[in-house]
Short mmCIF file of C-alpha atoms in Angstrom, two decimals:
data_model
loop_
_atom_site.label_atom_id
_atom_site.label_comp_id
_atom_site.label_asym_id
_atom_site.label_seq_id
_atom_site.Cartn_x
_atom_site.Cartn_y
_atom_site.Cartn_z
CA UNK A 1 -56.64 -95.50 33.50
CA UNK A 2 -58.79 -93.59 31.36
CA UNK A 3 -58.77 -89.69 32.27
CA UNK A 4 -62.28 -87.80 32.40
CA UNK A 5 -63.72 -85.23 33.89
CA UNK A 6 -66.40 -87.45 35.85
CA UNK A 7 -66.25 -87.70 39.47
CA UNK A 8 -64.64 -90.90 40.82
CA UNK A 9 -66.47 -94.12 42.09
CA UNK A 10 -66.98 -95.02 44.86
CA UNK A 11 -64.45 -97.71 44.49
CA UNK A 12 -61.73 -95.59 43.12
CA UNK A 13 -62.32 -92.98 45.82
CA UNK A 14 -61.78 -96.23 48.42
CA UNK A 15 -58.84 -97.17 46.40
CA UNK A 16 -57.44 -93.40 46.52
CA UNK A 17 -58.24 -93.59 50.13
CA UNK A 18 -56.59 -96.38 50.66
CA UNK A 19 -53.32 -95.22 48.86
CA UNK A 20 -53.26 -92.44 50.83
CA UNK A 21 -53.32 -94.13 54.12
CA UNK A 22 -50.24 -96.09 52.55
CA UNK A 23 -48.22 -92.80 51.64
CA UNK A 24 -49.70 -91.51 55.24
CA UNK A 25 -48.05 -94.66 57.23
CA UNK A 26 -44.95 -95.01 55.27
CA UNK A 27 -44.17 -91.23 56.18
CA UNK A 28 -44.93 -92.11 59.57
CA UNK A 29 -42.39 -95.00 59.62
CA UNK A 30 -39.95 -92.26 58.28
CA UNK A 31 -40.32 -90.02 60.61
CA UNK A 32 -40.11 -92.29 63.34
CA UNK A 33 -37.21 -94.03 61.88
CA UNK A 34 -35.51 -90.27 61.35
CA UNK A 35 -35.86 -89.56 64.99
CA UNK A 36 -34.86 -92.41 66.47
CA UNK A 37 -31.66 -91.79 64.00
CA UNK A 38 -31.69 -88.08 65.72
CA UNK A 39 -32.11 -89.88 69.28
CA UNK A 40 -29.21 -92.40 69.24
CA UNK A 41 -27.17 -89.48 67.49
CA UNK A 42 -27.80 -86.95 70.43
CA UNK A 43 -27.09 -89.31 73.22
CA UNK A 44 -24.11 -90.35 71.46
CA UNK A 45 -22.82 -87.04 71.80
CA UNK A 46 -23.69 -86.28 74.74
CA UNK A 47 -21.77 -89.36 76.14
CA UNK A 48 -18.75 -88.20 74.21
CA UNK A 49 -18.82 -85.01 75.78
CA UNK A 50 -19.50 -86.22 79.24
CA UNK A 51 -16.67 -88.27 78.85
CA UNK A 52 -14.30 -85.56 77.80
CA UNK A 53 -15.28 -83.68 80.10
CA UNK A 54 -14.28 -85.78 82.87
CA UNK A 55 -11.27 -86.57 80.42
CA UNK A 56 -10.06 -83.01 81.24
CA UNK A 57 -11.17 -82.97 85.14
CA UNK A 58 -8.90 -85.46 85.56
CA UNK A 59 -6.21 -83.84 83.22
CA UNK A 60 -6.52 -80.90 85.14
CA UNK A 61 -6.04 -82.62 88.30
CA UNK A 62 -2.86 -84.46 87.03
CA UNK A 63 -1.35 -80.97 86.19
CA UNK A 64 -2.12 -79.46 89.52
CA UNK A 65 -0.74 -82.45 91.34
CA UNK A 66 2.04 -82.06 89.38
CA UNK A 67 2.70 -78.59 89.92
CA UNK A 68 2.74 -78.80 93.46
CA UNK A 69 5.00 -81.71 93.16
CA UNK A 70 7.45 -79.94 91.00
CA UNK A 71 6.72 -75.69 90.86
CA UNK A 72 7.80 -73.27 93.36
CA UNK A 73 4.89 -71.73 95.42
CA UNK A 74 4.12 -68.08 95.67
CA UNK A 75 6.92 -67.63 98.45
CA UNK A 76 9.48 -69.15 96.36
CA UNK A 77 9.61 -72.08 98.53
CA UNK A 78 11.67 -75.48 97.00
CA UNK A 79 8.50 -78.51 96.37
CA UNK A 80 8.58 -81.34 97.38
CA UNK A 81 9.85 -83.27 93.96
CA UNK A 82 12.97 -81.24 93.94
CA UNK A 83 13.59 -81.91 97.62
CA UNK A 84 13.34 -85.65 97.01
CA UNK A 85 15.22 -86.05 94.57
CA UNK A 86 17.93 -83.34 95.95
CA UNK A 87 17.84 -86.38 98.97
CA UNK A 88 18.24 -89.05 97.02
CA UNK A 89 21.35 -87.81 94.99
CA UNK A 90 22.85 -86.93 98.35
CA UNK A 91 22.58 -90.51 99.75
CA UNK A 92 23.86 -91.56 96.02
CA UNK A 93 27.23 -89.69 96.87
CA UNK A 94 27.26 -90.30 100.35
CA UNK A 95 27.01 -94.14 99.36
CA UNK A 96 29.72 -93.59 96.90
CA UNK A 97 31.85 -92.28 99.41
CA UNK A 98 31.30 -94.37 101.58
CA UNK A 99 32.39 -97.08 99.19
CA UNK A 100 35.34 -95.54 98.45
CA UNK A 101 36.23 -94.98 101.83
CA UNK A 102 35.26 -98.01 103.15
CA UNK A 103 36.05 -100.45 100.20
#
């Protein structure tokens, strides 16, 4: 293209137009494509952390069942887990005697 300091045509101001509107739409794409990127990126993580959070709801219900299965309560009390299993090892030895008495 030969550079001078005339105005343009009319045809290369069309064609600079037109070149323009290119650059213009393939920006556009860009940015749409970008934020669609963004989109799928922010409800991924916002699924991750509504899962983890219910992840640790149900962790932290676990441990509380657990504790009241297994911990002493504020008086001191025996719960429940050691009481069943303080039952069945007494019917284990009374069975064994039992056996041995009996066998």
């Amino acid at each position: 293209m030969p550079t001078s300091d005339a105005p343009l045509s009319d045809e290369e101001r069309a064609e600079l137009e037109a070149l323009r509107a290119e650059r213009a739409e393939r920006e556009a794409q860009e940015q749409a494509r970008r934020e669609r990127a963004e989109l799928a990126r922010l409800k991924a993580e916002r699924e991750r952390l509504q899962r983890e959070s219910a992840q640790d709801a149900r962790d932290r219900e676990i441990r509380e069942r657990n504790a009241k299965l297994m911990e002493p309560d504020e008086d001191l009390n025996m719960p429940l887990g050691q009481k069943i299993v303080l039952a069945g090892i007494a019917a284990v030895v009374v069975l064994i005697v039992l056996m041995t008495v009996f066998g």
